[in-house]
Tab-separated table of C-alpha atoms and ligand atoms in Angstrom:
chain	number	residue	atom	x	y	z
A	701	UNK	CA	131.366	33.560	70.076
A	702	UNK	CA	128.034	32.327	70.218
A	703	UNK	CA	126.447	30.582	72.821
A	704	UNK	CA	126.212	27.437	70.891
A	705	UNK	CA	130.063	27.760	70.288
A	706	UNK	CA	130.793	28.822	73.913
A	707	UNK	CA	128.930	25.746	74.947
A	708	UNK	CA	130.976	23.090	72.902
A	709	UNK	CA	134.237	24.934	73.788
A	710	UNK	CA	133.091	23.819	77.264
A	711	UNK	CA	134.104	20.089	77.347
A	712	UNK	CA	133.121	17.701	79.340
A	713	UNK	CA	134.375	18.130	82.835
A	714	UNK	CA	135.037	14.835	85.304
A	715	UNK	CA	131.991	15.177	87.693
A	716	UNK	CA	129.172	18.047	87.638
A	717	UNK	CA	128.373	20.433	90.925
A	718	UNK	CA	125.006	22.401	90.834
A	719	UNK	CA	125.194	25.058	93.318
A	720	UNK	CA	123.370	27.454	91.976
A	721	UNK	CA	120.267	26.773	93.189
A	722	UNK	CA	119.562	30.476	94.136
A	723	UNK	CA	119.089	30.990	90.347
A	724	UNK	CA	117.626	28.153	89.349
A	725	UNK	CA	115.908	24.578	90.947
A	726	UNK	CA	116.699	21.512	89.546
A	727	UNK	CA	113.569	19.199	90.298
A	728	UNK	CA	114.204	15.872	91.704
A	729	UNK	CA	112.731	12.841	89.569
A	730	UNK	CA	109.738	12.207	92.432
A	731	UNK	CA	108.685	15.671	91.936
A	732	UNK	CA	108.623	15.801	87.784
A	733	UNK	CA	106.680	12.239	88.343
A	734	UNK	CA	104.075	13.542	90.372
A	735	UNK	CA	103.721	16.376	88.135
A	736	UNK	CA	103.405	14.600	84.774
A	737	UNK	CA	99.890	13.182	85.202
A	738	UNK	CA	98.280	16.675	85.677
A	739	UNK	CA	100.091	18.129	82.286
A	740	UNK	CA	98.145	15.396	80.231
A	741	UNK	CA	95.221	13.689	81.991
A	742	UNK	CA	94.766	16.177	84.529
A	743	UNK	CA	96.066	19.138	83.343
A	744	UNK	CA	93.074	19.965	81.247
A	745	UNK	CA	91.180	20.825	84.600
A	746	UNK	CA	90.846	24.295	85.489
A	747	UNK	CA	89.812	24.579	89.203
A	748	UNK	CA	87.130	27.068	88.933
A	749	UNK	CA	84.828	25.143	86.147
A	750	UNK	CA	82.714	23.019	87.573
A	751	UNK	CA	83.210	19.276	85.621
A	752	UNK	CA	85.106	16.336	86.604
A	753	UNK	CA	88.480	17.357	85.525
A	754	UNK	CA	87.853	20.734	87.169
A	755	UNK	CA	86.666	19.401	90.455
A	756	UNK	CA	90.025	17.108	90.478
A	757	UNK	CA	92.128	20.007	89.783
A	758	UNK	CA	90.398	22.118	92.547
A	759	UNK	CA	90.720	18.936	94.520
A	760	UNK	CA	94.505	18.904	94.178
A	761	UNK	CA	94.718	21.888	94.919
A	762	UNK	CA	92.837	21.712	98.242
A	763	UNK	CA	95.470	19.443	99.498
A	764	UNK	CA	98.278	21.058	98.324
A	765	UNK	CA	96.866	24.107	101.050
A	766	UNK	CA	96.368	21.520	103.639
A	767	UNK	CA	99.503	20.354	103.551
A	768	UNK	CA	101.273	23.712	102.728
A	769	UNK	CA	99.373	25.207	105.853
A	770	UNK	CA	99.991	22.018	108.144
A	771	UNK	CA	104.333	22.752	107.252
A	772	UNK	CA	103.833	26.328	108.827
A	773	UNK	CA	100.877	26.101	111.729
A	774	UNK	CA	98.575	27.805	109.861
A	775	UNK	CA	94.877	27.619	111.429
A	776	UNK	CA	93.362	26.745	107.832
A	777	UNK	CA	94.111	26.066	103.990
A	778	UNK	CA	92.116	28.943	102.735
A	779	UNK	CA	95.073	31.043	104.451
A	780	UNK	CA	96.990	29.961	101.752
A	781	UNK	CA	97.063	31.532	98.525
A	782	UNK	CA	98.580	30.610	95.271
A	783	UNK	CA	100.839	32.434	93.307
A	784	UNK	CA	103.028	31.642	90.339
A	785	UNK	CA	106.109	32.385	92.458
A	786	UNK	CA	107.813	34.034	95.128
A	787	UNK	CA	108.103	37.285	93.394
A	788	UNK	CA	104.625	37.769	92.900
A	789	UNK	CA	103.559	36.382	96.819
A	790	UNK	CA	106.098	39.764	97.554
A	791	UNK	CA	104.236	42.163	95.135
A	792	UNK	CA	101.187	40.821	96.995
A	793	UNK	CA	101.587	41.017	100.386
A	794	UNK	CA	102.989	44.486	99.859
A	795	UNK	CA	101.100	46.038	96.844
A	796	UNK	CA	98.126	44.236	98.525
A	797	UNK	CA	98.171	46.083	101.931
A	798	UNK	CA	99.790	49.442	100.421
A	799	UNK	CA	96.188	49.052	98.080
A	800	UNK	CA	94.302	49.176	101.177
A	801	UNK	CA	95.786	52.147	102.527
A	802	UNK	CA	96.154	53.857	99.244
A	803	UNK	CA	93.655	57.058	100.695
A	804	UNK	CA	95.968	57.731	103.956
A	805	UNK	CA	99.529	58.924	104.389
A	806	UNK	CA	101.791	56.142	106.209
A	807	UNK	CA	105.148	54.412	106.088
A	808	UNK	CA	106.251	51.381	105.104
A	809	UNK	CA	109.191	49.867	106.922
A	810	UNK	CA	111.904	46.956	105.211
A	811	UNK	CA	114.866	46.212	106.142
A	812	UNK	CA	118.018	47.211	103.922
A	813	UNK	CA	118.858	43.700	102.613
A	814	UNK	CA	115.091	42.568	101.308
A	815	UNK	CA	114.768	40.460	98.243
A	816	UNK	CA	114.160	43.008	95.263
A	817	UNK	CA	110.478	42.043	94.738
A	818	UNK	CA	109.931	43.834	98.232
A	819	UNK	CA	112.279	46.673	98.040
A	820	UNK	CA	110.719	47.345	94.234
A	821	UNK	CA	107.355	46.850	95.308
A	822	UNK	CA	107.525	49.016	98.650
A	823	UNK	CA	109.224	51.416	96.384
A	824	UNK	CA	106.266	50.980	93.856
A	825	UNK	CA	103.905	51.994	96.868
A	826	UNK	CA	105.662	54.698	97.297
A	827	UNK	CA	105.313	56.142	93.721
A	828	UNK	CA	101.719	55.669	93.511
A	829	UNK	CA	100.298	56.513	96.488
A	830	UNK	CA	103.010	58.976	98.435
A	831	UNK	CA	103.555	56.546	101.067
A	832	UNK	CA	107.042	56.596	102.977
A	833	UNK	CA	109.078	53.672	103.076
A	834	UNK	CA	111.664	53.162	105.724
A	835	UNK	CA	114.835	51.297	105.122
A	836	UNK	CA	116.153	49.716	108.078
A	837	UNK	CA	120.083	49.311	108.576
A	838	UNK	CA	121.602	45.996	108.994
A	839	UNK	CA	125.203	44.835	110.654
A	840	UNK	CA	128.017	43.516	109.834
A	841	UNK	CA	126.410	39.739	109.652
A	842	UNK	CA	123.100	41.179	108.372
A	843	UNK	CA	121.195	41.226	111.624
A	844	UNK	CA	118.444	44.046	112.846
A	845	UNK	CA	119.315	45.614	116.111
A	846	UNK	CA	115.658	45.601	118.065
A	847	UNK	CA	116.482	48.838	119.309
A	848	UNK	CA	117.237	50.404	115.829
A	849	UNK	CA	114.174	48.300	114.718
A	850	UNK	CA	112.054	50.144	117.461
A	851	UNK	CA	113.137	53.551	116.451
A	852	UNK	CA	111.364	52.873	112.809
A	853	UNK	CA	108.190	52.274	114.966
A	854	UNK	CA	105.653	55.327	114.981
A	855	UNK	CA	102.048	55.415	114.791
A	856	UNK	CA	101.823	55.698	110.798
A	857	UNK	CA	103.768	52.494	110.004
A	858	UNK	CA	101.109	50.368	108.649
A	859	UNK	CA	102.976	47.754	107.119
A	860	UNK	CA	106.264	45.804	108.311
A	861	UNK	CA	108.235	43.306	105.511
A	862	UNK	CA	111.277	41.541	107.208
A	863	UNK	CA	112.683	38.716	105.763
A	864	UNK	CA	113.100	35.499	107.863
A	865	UNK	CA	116.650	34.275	105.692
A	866	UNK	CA	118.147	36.623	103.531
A	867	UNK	CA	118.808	34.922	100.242
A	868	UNK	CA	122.794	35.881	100.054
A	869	UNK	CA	123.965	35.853	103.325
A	870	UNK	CA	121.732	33.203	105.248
A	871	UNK	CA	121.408	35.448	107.907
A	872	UNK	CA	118.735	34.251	109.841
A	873	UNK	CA	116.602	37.118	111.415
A	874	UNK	CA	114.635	36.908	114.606
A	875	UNK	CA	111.470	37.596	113.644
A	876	UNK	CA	109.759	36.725	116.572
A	877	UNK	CA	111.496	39.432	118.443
A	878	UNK	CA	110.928	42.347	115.884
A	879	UNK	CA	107.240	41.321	115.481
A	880	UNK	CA	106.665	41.918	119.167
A	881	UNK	CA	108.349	45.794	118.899
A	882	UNK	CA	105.762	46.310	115.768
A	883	UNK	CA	102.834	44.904	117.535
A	884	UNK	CA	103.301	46.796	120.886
A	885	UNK	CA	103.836	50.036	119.241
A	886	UNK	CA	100.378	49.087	117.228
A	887	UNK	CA	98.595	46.389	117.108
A	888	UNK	CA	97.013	47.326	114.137
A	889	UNK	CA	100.264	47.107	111.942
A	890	UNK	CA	100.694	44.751	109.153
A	891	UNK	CA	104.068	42.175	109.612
A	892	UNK	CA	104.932	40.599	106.300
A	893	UNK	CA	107.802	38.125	106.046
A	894	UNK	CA	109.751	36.844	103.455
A	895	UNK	CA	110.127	32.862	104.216
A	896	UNK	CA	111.218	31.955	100.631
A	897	UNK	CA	114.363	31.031	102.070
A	898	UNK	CA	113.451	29.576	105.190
A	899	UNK	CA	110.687	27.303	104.119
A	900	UNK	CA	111.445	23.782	104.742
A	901	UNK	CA	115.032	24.370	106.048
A	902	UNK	CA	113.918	26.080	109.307
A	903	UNK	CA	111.114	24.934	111.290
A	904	UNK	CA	108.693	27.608	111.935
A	905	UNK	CA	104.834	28.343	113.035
A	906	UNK	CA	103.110	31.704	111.761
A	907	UNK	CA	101.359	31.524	114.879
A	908	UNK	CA	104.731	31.557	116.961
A	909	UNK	CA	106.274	33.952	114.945
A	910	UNK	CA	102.669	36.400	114.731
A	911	UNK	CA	103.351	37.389	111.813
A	912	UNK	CA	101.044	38.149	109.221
A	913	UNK	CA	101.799	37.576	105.737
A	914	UNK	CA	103.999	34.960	104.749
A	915	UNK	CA	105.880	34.367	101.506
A	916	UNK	CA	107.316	31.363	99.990
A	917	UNK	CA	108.210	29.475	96.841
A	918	UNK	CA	108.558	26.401	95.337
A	919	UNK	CA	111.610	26.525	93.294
A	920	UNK	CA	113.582	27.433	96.979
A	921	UNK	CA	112.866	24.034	98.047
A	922	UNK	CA	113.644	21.615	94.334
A	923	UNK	CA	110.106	22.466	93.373
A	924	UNK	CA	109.233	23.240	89.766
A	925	UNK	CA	108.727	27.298	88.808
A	926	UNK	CA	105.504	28.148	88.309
A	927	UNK	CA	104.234	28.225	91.698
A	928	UNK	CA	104.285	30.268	95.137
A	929	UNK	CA	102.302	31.159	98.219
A	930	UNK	CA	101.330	33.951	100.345
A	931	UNK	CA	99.853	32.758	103.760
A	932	UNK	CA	97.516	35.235	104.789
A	933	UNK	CA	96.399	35.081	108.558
A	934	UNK	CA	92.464	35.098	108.464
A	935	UNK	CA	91.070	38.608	109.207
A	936	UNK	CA	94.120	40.214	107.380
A	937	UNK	CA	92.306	42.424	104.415
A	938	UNK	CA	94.805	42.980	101.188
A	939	UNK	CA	93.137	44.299	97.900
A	940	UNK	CA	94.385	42.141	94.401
A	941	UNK	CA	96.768	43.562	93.051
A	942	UNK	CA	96.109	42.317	89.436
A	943	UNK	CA	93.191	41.973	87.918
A	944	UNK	CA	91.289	39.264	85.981
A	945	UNK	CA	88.290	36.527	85.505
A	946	UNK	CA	87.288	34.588	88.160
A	947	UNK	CA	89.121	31.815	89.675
A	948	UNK	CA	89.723	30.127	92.306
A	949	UNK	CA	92.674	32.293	94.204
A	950	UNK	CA	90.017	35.514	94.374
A	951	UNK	CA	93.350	37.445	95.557
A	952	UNK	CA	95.612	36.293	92.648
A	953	UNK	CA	93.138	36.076	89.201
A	954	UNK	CA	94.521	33.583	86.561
A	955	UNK	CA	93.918	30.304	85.733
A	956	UNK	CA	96.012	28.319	88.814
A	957	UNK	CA	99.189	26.489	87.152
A	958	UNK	CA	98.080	23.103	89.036
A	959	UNK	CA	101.073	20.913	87.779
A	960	UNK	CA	103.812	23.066	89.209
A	961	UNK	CA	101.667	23.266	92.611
A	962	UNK	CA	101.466	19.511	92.644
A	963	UNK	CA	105.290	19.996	92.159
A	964	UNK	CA	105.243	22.489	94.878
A	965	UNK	CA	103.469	20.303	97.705
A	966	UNK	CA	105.423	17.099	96.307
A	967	UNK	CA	108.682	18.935	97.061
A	968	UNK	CA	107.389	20.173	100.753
A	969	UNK	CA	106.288	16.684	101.355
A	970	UNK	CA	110.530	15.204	100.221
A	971	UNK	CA	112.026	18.311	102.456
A	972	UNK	CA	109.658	17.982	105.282
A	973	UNK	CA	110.092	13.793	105.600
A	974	UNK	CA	113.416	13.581	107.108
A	975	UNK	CA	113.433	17.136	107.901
A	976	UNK	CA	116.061	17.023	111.291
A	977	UNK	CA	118.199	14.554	109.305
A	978	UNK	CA	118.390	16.451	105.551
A	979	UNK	CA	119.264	19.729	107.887
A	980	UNK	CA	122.009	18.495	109.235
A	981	UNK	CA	123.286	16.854	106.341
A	982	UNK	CA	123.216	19.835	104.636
A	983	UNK	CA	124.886	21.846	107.572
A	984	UNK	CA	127.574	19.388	108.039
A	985	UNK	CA	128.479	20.074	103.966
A	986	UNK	CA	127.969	23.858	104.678
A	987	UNK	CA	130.856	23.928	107.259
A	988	UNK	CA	132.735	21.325	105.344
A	989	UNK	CA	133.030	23.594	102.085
A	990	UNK	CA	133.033	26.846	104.340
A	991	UNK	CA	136.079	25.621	106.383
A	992	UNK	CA	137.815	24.153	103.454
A	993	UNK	CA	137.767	27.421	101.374
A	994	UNK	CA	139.143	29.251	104.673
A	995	UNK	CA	141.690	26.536	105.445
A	996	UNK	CA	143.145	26.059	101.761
A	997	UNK	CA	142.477	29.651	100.093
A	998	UNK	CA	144.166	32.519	101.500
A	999	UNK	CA	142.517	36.345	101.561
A	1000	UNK	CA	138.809	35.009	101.802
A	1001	UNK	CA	136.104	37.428	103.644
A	1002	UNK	CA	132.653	35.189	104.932
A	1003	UNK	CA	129.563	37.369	104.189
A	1004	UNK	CA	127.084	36.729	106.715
A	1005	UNK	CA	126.674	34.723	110.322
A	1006	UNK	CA	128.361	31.802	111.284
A	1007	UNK	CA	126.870	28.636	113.182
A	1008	UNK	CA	123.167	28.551	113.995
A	1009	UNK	CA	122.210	31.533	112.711
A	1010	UNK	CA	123.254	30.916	109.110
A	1011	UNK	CA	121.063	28.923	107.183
A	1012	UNK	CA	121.973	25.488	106.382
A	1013	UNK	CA	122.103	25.821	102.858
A	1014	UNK	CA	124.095	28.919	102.786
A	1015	UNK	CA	127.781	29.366	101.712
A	1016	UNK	CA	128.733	32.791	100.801
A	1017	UNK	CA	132.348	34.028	100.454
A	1018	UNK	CA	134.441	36.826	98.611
A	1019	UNK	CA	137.784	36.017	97.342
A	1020	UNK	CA	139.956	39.005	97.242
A	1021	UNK	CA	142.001	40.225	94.505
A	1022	UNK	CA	139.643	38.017	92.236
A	1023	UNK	CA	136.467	39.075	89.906
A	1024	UNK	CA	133.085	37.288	90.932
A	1025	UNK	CA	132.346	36.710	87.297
A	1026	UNK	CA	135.588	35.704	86.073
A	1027	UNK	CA	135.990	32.952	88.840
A	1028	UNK	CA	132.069	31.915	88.201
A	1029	UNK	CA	133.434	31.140	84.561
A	1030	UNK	CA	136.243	29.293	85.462
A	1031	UNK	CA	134.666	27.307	87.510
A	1032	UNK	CA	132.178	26.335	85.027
A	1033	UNK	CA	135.192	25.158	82.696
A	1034	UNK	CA	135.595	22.615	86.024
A	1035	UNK	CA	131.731	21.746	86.157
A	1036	UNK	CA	131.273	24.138	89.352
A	1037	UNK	CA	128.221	25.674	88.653
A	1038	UNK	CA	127.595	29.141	90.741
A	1039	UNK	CA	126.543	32.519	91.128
A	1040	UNK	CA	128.918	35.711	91.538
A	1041	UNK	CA	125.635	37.266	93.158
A	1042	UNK	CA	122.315	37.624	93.573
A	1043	UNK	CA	119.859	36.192	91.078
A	1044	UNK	CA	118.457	39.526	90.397
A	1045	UNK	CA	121.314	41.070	90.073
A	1046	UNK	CA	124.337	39.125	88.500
A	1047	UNK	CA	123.977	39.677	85.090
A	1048	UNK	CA	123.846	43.526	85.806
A	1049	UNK	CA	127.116	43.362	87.361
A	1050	UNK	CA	126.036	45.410	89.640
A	1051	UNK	CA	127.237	45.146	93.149
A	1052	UNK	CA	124.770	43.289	95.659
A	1053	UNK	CA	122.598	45.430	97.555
A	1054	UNK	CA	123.035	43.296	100.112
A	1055	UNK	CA	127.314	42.774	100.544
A	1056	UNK	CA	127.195	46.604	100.382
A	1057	UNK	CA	124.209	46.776	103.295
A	1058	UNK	CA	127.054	44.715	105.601
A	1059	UNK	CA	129.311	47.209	104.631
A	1060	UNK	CA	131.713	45.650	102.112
A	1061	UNK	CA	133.504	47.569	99.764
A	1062	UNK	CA	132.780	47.825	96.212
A	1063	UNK	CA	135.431	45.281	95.130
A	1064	UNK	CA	134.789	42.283	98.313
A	1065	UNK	CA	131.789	42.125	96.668
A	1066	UNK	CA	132.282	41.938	93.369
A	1067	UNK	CA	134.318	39.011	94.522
A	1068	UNK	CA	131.604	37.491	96.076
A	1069	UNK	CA	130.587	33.765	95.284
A	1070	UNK	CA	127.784	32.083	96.250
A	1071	UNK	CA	126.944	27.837	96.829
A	1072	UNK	CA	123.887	26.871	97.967
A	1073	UNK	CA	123.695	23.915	99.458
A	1074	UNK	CA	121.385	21.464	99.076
A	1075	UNK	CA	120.913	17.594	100.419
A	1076	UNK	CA	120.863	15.953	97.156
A	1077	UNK	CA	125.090	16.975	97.557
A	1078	UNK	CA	127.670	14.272	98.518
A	1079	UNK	CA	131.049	15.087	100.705
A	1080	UNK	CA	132.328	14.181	97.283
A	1081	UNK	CA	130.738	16.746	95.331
A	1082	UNK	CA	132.250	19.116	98.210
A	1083	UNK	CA	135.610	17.648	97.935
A	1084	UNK	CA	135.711	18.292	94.275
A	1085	UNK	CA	134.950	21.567	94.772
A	1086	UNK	CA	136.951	22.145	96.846
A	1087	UNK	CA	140.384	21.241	94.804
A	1088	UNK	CA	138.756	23.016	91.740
A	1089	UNK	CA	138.164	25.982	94.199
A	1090	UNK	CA	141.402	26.387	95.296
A	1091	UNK	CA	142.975	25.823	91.661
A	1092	UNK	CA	141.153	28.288	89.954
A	1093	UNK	CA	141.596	30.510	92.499
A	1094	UNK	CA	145.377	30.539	92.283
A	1095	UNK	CA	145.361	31.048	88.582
A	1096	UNK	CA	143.230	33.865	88.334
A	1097	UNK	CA	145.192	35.377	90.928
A	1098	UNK	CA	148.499	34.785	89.304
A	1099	UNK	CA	147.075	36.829	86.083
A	1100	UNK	CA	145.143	39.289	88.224
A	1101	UNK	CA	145.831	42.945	87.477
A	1102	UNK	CA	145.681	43.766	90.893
A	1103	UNK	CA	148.923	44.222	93.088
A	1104	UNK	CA	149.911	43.024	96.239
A	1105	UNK	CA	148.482	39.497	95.189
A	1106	UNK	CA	149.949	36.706	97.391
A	1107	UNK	CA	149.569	32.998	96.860
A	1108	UNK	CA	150.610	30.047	98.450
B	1222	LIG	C1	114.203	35.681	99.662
B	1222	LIG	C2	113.554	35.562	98.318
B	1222	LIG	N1	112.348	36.094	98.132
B	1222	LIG	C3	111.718	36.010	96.963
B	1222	LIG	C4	112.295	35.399	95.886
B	1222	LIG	C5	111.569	35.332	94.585
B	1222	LIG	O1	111.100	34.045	94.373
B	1222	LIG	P1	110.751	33.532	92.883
B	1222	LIG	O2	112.068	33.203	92.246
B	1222	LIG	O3	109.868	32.348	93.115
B	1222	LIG	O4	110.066	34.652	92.211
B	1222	LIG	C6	113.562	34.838	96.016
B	1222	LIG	C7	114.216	34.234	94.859
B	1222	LIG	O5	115.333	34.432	94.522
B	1222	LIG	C8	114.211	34.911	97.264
B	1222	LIG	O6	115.419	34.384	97.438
């Protein structure tokens, strides 16, 4: 069947639930507004020429530093450096640094459950230059133990990439803590962290944290692809990693794509007004579909924390005796929309690096759904997942292959 055909075999289901925003943004109409101008009068202007449209563009993109920088305690703009997305801020920060220590042996330390763009990179490092990278285990909920953490420390670890949220589990790391073990074993080491998923849900400060290098990206937060940052702390030296003309990001050559960072700082700007009040709307639904699924489904397995130290836009659960993929079609047939895993990895049907990392077994986590949550969701849209959940559930149980199935 073709895709076409699969398509308008799909119907028209009674209401429509995006939840798959781990795979894919949708943009909000303020953001695609404020973006529009700069793809036709403005768009023309390339911030490193020096005319009026170019001066405007560089002038946009100015403020979008400011107020990226302002959302995070930076000391200044020019810490922050645009990329075309999150994946790329990764390959920076750790192709960057690795660059700079390309003539020396040395380790690089991550933790087990990184995004792929800073396992692959790290790994990348390690193939080019010899360097050693160090995987650090997590538990159960996908936390680092400090004291395991410290016993990665020794005197050739030159760079550190944690990441604040993990983008499966929500587990929400205490980076704080595990920058103070790098930094008092040296001072001189490098502490990258991966804030894709924390930006504008959690509330943080580089300068609390001390960290480093700091990723994020717009499409995490109902910003447009195209864009993403790396906040480097003044005085931190990284080499590019690709290379090009001139322009204005001397770290990351090619022409800057200044609608989608419009896009990018519009959609800080929505998440950061409101911010105490869209978190806890967006917890509340959290609990209210994670509490649901546990009350109504039977033989249900949470991946990752619960309470605080989940992030508020994170609902992850496997359903036993139950394929990831087959329930991520049927809900789609109910206007559900999710993913079965990772971004990176669902369509590879592999297992997630990360379910396996907290030690589930090959089959919990290819049963493994995932919502994110996001405010623009009602207790409506929750509700009607909910029924559809626990419906499609019980059918593809009934014609599962595996025994010992029970239903209600
Ligand atoms: C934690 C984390 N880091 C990095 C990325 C990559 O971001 P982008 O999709 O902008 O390349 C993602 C996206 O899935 C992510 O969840």
């Amino acid at each position: 069947m073709s895709v076409k055909e699969l398509l308008k075999s799909h119907g028209t289901p009674p209401r429509e639930v995006y939840f798959d925003l781990e795979n894919s943004p949708f943009v909000p109409k303020e953001v695609v507004e404020e973006m529009l101008p700069y793809f036709n009068k403005y768009g023309y202007g390339n911030p490193a020429i020096t005319h009026k449209p170019g001066w405007e563009a560089y002038g946009v993109l100015l403020e979008a530093k400011e107020f990226i920088a302002k959302t995070i305690c930076a000391e200044s703009p020019e810490e922050i450096v645009f990329t075309h997305s999150g994946t790329e801020a990764n390959n920076l920060a750790v192709l960057g640094i690795a660059l700079k220590n390309r003539k020396r042996k040395g380790k690089i330390v991550v933790s087990a459950i990184e995004h792929l763009s800073v396992t692959f990179a790290a790994e990348y490092s390690s193939k080019l230059f010899g360097h050693e990278v160090a995987v650090v285990p997590v538990d159960e909920d996908g936390f680092i133990d400090p004291e395991i953490f410290e016993a990665y420390m020794s005197k050739d670890v030159f760079l550190v990439s944690i990441q604040t949220v993990n983008h499966e589990i929500g587990t929400i790391q205490n980076i704080k803590e595990l920058v103070k073990i790098a930094k008092d074993y040296n001072p001189d080491v490098v502490f990258h962290t991966d804030a894709a998923e924390a930006y504008a849900r959690l509330r943080f400060s580089v300068k609390d944290l001390g960290v480093d290098l700091v990723t994020l990206s717009s499409s995490k937060i109902h910003g447009p692809r195209g864009a993403g940052a790396l906040y480097v702390r003044r005085g931190i030296e990284l080499e590019p990693v690709i290379r090009g003309q001139i322009s204005v990001e001397k770290l990351w050559p090619g022409a800057e794509n200044i609608p989608a960072i419009v896009g990018f700082k519009k959609a800080a700007e929505l998440a950061f007004d409101n911010f105490e009040e869209n978190v806890k709307k967006m917890k509340n639904l959290r609990d209210m579909l994670m509490e649901g699924i546990l009350d109504r489904v039977p033989d249900v397995l949470v991946n990752g924390p619960r309470g605080n130290l989940r992030a508020p836009d994170n609902v992850n659960v496997s359903f036993l005796y139950v394929e990831g993929e087959a329930l991520t079609i049927e809900l789609s047939l109910r206007g559900i929309y999710v993913s079965s895993a990772s971004a990176c990895t669902s369509r590879m049907l592999e297992p997630s690096h990360v379910l396996l990392a907290i030690g589930r077994k090959y089959e919990e986590a290819h049963g493994s759904i995932l919502f994110k949550i996001s405010r623009y969701h009602s207790e409506e849209d929750i509700n009607y997942a909910l029924e559809n959940i626990v419906e499609a559930v019980k059918r593809l149980r009934e014609i599962s292959p595996i025994k010992g199935v029970k239903n209600e």
